[in-house]
Short mmCIF file of C-alpha atoms and ligand atoms in Angstrom, two decimals:
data_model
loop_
_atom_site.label_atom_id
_atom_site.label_comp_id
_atom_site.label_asym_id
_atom_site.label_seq_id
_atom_site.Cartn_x
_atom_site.Cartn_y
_atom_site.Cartn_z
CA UNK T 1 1.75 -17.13 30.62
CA UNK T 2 -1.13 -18.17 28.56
CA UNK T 3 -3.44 -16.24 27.12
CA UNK T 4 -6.57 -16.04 29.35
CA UNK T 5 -4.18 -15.17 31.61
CA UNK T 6 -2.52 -12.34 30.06
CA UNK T 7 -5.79 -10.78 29.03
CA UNK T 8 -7.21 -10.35 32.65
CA UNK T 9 -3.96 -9.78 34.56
CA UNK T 10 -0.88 -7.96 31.82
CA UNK T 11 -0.47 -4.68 31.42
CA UNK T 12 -1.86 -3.23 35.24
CA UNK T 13 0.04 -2.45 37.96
CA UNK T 14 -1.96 -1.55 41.16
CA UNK T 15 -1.80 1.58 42.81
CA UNK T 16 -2.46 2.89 46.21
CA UNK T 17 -5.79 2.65 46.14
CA UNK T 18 -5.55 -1.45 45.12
CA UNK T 19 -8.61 -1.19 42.65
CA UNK T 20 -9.51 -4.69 40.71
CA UNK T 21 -10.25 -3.40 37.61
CA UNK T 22 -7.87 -0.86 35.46
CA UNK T 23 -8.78 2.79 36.45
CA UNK T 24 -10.76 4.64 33.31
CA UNK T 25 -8.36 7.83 32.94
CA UNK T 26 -11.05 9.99 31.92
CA UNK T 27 -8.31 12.93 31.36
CA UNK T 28 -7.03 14.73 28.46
CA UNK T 29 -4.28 15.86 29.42
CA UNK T 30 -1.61 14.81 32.35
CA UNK T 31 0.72 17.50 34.48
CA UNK T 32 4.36 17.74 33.70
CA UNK T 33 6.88 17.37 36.88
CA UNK T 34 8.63 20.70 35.05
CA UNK T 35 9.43 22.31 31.72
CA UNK T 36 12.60 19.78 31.25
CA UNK T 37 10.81 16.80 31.91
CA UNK T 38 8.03 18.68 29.52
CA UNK T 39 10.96 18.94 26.98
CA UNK T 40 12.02 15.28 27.59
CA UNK T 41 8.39 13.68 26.86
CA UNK T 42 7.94 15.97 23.96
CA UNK T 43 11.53 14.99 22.33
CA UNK T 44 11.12 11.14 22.98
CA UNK T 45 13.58 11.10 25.34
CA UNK T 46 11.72 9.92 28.06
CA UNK T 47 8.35 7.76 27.89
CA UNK T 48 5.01 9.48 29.79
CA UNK T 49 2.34 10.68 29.49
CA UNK T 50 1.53 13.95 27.62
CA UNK T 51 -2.18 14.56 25.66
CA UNK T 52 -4.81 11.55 25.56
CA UNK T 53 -4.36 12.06 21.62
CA UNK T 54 -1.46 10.42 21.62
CA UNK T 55 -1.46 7.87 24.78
CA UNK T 56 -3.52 7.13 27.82
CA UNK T 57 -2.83 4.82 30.53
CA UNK T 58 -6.20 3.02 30.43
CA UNK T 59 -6.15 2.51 26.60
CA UNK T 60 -2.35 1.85 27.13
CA UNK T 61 -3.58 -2.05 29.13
CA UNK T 62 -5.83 -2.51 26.32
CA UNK T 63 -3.25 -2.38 23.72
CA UNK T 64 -0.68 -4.41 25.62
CA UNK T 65 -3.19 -7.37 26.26
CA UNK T 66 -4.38 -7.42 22.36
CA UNK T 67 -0.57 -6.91 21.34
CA UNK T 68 -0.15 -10.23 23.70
CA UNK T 69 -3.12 -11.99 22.49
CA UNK T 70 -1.79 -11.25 18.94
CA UNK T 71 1.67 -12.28 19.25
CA UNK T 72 2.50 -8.40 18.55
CA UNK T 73 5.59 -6.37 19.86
CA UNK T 74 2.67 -3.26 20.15
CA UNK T 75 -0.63 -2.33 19.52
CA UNK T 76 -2.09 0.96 18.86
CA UNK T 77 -6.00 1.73 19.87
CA UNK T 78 -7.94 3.88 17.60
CA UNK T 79 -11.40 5.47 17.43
CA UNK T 80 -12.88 2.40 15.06
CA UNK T 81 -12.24 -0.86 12.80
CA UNK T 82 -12.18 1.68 10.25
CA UNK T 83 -9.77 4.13 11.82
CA UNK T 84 -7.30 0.96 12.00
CA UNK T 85 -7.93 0.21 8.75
CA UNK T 86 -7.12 3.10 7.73
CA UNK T 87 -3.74 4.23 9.68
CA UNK T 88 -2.21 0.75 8.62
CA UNK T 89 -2.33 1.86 5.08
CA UNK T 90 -2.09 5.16 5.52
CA UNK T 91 1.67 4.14 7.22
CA UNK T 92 2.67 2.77 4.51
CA UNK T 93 1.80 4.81 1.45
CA UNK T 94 2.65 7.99 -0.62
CA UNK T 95 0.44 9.26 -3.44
CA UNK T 96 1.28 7.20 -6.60
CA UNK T 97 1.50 3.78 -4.66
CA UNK T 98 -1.29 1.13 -5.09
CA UNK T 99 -2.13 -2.11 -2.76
CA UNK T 100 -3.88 -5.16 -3.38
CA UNK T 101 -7.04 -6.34 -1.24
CA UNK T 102 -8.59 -9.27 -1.35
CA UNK T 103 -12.16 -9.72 -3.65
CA UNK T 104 -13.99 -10.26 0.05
CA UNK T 105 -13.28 -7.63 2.06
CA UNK T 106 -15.72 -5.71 5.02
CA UNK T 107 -17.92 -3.09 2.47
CA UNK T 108 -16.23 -0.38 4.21
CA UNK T 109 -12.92 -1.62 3.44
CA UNK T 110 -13.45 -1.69 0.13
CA UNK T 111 -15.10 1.77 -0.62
CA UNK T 112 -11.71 2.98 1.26
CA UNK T 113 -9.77 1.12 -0.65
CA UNK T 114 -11.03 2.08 -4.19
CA UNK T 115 -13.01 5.22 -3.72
CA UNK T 116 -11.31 7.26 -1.22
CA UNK T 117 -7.87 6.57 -1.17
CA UNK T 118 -8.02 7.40 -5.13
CA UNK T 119 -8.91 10.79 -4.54
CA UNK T 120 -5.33 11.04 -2.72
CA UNK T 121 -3.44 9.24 -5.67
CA UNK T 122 -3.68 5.76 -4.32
CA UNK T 123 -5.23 3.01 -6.48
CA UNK T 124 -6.22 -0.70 -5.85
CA UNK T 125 -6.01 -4.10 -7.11
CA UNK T 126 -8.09 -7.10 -5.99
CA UNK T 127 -6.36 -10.54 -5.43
CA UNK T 128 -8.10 -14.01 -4.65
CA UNK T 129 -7.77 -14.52 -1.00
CA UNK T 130 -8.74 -18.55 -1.68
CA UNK T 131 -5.65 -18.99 -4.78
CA UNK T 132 -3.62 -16.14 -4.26
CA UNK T 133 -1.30 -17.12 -6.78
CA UNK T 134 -2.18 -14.46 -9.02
CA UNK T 135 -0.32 -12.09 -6.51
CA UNK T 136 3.11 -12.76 -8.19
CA UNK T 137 2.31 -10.67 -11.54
CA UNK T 138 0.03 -8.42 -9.21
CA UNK T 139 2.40 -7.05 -6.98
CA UNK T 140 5.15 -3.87 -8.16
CA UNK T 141 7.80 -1.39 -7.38
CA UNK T 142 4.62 0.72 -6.00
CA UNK T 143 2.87 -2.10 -4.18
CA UNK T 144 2.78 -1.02 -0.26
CA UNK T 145 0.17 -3.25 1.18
CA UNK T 146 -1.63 -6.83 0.96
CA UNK T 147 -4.92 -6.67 2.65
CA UNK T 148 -7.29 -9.28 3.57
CA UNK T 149 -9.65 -10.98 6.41
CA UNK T 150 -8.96 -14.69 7.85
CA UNK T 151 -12.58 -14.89 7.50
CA UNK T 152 -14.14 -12.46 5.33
CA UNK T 153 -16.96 -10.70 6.51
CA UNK T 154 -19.56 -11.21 4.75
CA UNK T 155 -18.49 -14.30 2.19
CA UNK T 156 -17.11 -16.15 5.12
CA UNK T 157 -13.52 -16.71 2.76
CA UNK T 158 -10.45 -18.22 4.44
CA UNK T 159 -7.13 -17.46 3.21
CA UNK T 160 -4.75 -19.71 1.45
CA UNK T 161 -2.21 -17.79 4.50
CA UNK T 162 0.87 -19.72 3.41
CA UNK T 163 0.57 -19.16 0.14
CA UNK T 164 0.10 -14.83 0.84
CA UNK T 165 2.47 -15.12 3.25
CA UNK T 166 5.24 -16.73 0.65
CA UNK T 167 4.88 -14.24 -2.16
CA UNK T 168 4.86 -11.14 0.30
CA UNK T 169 7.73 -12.05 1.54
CA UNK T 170 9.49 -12.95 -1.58
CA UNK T 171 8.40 -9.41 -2.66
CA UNK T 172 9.19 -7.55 0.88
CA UNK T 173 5.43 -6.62 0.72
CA UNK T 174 4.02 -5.90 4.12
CA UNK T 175 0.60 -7.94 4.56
CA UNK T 176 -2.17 -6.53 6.64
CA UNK T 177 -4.79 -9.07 8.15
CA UNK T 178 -7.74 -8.24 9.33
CA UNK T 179 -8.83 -10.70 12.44
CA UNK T 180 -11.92 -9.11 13.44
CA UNK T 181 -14.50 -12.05 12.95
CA UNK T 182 -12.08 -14.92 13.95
CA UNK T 183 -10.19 -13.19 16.96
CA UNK T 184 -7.18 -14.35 18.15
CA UNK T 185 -8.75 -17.62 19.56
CA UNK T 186 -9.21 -19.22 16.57
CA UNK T 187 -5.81 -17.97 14.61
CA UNK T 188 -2.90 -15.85 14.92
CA UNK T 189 -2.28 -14.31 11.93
CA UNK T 190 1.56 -13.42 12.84
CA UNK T 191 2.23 -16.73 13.77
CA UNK T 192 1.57 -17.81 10.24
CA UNK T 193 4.05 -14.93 9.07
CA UNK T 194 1.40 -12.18 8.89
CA UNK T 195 2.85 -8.41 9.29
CA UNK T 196 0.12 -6.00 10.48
CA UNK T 197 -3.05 -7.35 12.42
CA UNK T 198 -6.14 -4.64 12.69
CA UNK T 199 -9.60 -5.52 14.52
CA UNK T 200 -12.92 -3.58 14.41
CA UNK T 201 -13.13 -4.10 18.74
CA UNK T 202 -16.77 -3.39 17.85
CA UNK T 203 -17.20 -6.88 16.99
CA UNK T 204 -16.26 -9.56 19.30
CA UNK T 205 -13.72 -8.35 21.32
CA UNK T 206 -16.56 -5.89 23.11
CA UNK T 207 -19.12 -8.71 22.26
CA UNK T 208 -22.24 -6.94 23.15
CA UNK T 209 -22.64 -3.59 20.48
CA UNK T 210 -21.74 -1.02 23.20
CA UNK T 211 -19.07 0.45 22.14
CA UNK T 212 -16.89 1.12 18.43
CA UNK T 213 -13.41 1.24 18.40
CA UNK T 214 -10.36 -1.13 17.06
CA UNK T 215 -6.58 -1.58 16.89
CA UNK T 216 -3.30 -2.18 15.00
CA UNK T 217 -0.72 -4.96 15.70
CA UNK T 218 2.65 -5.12 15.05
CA UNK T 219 4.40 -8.30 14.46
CA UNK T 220 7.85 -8.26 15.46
CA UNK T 221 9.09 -9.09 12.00
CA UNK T 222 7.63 -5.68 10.18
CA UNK T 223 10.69 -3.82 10.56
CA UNK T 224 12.49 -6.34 8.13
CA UNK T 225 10.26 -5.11 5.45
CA UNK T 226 10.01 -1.63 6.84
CA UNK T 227 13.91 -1.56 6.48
CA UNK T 228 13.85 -1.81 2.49
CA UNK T 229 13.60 0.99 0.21
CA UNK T 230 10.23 -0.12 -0.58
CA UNK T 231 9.08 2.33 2.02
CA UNK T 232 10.49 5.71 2.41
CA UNK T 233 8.44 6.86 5.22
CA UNK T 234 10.39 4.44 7.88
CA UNK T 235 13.80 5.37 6.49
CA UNK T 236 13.89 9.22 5.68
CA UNK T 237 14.11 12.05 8.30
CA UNK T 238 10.31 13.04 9.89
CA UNK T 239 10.88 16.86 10.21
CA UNK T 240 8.08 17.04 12.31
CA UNK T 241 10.02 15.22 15.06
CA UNK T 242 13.35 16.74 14.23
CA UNK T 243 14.67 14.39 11.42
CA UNK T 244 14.41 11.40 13.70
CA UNK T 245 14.11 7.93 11.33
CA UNK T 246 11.64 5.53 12.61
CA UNK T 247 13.92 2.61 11.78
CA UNK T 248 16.49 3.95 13.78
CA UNK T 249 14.88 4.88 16.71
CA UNK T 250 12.45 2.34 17.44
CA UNK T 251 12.09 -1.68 17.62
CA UNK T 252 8.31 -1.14 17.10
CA UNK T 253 8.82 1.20 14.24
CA UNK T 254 5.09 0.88 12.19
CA UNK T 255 3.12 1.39 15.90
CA UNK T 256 5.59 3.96 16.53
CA UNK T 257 4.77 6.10 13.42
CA UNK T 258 1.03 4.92 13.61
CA UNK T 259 0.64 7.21 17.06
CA UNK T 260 3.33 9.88 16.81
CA UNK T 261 2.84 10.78 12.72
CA UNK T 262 -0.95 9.79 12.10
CA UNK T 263 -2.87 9.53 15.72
CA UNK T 264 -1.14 13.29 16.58
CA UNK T 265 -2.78 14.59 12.90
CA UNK T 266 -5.68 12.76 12.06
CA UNK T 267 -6.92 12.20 15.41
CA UNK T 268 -8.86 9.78 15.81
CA UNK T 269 -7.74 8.23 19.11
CA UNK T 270 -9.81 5.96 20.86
CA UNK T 271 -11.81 7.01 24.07
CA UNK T 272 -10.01 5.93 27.62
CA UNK T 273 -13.74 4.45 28.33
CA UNK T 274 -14.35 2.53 25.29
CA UNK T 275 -10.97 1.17 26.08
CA UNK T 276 -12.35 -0.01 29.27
CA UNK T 277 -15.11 -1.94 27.91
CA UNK T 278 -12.84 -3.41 26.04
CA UNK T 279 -10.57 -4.25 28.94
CA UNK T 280 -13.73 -6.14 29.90
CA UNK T 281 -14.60 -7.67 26.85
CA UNK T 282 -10.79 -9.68 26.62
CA UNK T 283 -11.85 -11.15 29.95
CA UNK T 284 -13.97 -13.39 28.76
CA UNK T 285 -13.31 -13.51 24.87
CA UNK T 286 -12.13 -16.66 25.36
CA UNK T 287 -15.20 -18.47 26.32
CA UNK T 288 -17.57 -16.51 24.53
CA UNK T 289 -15.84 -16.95 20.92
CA UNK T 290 -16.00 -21.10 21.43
CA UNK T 291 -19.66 -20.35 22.65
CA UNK T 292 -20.54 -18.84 19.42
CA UNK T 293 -19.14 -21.00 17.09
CA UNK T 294 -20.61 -24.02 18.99
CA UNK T 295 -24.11 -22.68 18.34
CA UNK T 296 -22.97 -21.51 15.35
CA UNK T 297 -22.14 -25.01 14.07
CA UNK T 298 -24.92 -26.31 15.68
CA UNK T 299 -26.98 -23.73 13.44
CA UNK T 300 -24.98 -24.34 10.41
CA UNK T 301 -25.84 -27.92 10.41
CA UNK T 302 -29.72 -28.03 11.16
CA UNK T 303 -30.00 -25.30 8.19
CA UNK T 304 -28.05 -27.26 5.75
CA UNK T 305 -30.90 -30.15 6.07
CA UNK T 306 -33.89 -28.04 5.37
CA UNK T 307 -35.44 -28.32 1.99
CA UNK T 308 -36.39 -25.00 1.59
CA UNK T 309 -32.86 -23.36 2.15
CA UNK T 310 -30.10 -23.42 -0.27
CA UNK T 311 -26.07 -22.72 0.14
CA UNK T 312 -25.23 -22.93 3.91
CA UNK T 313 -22.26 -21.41 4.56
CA UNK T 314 -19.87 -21.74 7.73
CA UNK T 315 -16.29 -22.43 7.17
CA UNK T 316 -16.87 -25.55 9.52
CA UNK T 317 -19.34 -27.58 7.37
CA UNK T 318 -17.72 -30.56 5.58
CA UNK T 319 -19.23 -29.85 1.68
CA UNK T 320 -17.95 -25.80 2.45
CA UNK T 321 -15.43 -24.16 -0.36
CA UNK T 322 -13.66 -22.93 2.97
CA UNK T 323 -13.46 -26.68 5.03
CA UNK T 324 -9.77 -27.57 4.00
CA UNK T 325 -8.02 -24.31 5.16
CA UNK T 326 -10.52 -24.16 7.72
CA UNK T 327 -9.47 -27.10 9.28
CA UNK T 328 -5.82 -26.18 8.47
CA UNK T 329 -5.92 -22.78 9.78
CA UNK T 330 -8.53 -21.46 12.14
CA UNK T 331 -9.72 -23.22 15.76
CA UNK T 332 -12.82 -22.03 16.08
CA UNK T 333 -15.53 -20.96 13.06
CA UNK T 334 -16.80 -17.77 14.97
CA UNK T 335 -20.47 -16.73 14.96
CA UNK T 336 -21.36 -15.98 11.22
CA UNK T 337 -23.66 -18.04 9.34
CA UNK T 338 -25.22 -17.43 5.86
CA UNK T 339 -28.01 -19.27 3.91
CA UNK T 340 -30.15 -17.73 0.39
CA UNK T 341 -34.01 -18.53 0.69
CA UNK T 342 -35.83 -19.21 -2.36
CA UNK T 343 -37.04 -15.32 -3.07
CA UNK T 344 -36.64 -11.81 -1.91
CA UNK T 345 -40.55 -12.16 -0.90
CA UNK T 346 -39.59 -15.54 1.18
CA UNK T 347 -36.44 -13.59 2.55
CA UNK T 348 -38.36 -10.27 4.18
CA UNK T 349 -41.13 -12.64 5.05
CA UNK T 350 -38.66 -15.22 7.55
CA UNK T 351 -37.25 -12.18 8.94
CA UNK T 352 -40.15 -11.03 10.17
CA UNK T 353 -41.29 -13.80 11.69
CA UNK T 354 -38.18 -14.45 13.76
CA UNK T 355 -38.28 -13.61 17.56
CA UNK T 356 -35.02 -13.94 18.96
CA UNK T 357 -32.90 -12.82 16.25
CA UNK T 358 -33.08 -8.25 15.64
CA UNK T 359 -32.54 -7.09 12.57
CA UNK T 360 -29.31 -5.09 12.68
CA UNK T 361 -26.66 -4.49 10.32
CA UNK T 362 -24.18 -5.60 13.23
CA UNK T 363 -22.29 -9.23 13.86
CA UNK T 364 -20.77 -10.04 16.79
CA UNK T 365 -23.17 -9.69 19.76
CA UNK T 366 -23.65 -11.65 22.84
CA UNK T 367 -27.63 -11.25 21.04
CA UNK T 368 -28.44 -13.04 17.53
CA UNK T 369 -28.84 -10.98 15.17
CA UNK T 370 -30.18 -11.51 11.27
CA UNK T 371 -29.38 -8.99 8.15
CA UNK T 372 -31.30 -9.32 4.87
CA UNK T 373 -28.61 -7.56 2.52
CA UNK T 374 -31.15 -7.33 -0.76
CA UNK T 375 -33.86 -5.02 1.41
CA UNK T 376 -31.12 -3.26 3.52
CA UNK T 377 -26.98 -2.59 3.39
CA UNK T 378 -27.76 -3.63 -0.72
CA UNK T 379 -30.86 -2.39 -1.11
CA UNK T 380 -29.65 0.02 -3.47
CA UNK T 381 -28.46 -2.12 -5.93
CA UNK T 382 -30.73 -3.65 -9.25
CA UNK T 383 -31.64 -7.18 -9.75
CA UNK T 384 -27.94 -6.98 -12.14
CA UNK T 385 -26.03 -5.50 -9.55
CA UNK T 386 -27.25 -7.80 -6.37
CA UNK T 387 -25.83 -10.95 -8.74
CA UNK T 388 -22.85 -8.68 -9.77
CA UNK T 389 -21.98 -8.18 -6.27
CA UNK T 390 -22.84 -12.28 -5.24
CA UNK T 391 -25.35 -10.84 -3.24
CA UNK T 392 -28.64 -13.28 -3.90
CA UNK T 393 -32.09 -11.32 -3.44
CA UNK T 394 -32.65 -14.32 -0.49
CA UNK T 395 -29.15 -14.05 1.39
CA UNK T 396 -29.89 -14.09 5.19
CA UNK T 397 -26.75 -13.43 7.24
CA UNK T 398 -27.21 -14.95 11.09
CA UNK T 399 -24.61 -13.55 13.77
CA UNK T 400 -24.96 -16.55 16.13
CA UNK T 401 -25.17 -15.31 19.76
CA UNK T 402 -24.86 -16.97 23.38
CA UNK T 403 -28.75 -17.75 24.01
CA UNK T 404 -29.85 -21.44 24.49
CA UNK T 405 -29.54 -23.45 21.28
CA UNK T 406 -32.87 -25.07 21.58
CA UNK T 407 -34.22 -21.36 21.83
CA UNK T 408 -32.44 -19.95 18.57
CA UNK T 409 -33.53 -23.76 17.05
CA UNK T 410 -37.18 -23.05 17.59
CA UNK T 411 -36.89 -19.68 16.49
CA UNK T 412 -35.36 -20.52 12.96
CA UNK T 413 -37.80 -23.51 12.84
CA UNK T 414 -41.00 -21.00 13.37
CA UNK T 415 -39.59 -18.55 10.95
CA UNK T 416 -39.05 -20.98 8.38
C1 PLP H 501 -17.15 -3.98 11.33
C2 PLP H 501 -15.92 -4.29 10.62
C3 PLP H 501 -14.98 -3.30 10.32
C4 PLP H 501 -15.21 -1.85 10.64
O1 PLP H 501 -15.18 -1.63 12.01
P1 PLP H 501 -15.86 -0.37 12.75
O2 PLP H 501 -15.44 -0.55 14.16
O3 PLP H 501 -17.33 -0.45 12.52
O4 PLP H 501 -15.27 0.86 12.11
C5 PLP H 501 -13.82 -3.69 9.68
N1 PLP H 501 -13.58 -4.97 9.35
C6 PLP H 501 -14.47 -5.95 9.62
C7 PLP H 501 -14.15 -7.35 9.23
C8 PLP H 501 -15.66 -5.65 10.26
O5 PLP H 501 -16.54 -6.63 10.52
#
């Protein structure tokens, strides 16, 4: 089946009661038959359901259709993009190990990546995600992870994919992409070779900022990697299962360890009703991701002839640093569009005149929505840091959403 298919129809089987949408198991827990089939579920033996920690049959649909929609063999849900994020690399490592993200990464990503996972002995190195060449000398005996986006949030960067995708695999280095701004509609990172997908479901997936929550993929190829020495954790005894080896046990091997090793002990497992909106929001990702980046083209190109705007960027425009792999890579652009005013004072001043657009540090709505880094996420930062950062004092980011175009038009047009 195709995919708009699969994501209204896999995963659900109908009960008695013949209800059209998946049932929200609002439950924490689930009744055993006896203590043997207790003993059964809790040993692995036999697959059920035990504590919503660990599984639930409504979050269970959402992870089959995004495993589909992926390519995957499974998916694990989790409480955010971040708790995704996180587990993926947190699978893979053991203090004294280092991975290597790419120079545009999601903010949070990065403060994980260097400031957090150093206070528990892991350390990071950036790569290029545009000439990844550099990852050759980059990568060594300690190297657990590549991470990157296949369109950075915010600098908009597509990969050089075949060219990350060659040296991981030359290395055995698993590769983590993060498809939360393209979705699976415009690329597939395992199809191009990719290991691990994660998503923020926040974003587009939901579509309309009501609910956080996100996912891990597994491509059916992981285990390959997983099988090397490269990384313990999928080869030696778990003693908290009973010496069972992940490898051994189980085709799906990184999801596996994701849910029974981290979701049972960090815990943070994603509610059965978020799940459900998410359910929802598959149904019609689809049309609403070629929506966005019709208007967001359509946006991209009326900026880009204004004289008092500089630096349009959408992967999608012809003179764009991104167009080639762009065009090689990705189907649709998605929603994000950036563009630097003259001034900070010019900046705060368009925002405030715009009508349609709300001032959120969010992307991803059915609603546009406008950030002004330099007076908000950055606002922090000096004059020295903003340009450190490639954050210019008039950088307006635009989440293109699903209003008229002639509507968002006018509304840039009167801001301007
Ligand atoms: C928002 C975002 C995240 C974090 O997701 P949350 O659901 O907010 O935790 C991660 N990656 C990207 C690319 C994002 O845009």
């Amino acid at each position: 089946m195709k995919d708009a298919t699969l994501a209204l129809h896999l995963g659900y089987e109908k009960d008695k009661e013949k209800s059209m949408q998946v049932p929200i198991y609002m439950t924490t827990a689930f009744e055993y038959n006896d203590t043997d089939h207790a003993a059964r579920l809790f040993n692995l033996e036999e697959e059920g359901n035990i504590y919503t920690r660990i599984g639930n049959p409504t979050t269970r649909v959402f992870e089959k259709r995004i495993a589909a929609l992926e390519r995957g063999i499974d998916a694990l849900a989790t409480a955010s993009g971040m708790g995704a994020i996180f587990y993926s690399i947190a699978n893979l490592i053991q203090s004294g190990d280092n991975i290597i993200i790419s120079k545009n990464l999601y903010g949070g990503s990065i403060t994980l990546s260097t400031q957090t996972l150093k206070q528990y002995g892991i350390s990071a190195k950036f790569f290029n995600p545009a000439k990844p060449d550099e990852l050759e000398v980059l990568i060594d005996d300690n190297t657990k992870a590549i991470l990157f986006e296949s369109i950075a949030n915010p600098a908009l960067t597509v990969p050089e994919f075949d060219e990350i995708v060659k040296i991981a695999n030359e290395k055995k280095v698993i590769t983590i992409c993060d498809n939360t701004i393209a979705t699976p509609y415009s690329v597939k990172p395992i199809e191009l070779g990719v290991d691990i997908v994660v998503h923020s479901a926040s974003k587009y997936i939901v579509g309309n900022s009501s609910a956080i929550g996100g996912c891990i993929i597994e491509a059916p190829f992981a285990k390959e990697k997983l099988k090397t020495s490269r990384y313990p954790n999928f080869n030696k005894p778990d003693e908290s299962y009973h010496g069972l080896v992940y490898n051994e046990k189980f085709e799906n091997p990184f999801i596996s360890r994701a849910r029974l090793a981290l979701l049972r002990d960090f815990g943070a497992v994603l509610s059965p009703f978020n799940a459900w909106l998410f359910i929802l929001g598959l149904e019609t990702l689809h049309l609403r991701i070629k929506e966005h980046s019709k208007n967001a083209l359509e946006i991209a190109d009326y900026l880009s002839k204004q004289k008092e705007i500089k630096n349009v960027n959408y992967p999608f425009l012809k003179n764009n640093d991104n167009y080639q792999r762009a065009m090689k890579y990705l189907k649709y652009g998605s929603g994000i569009v950036s563009f630097e005013l003259e001034s900070y004072e010019k900046a705060k001043e368009f925002v405030k005149k715009l009508k349609i657009f709300s001032l959120v540090t969010n992307i991803a709505d059915s609603k546009s929505l406008v950030t002004h880094p330099a007076s908000t996420t950055h606002q922090q930062l000096s004059k020295e840091e903003l340009k450190n950062a490639g954050i210019p004092e008039g950088l307006i980011r635009l989440s293109i959403g699903l209003e008229d175009i002639d509507d968002l038009i006018n509304d840039l047009k009167r801001a301007l």
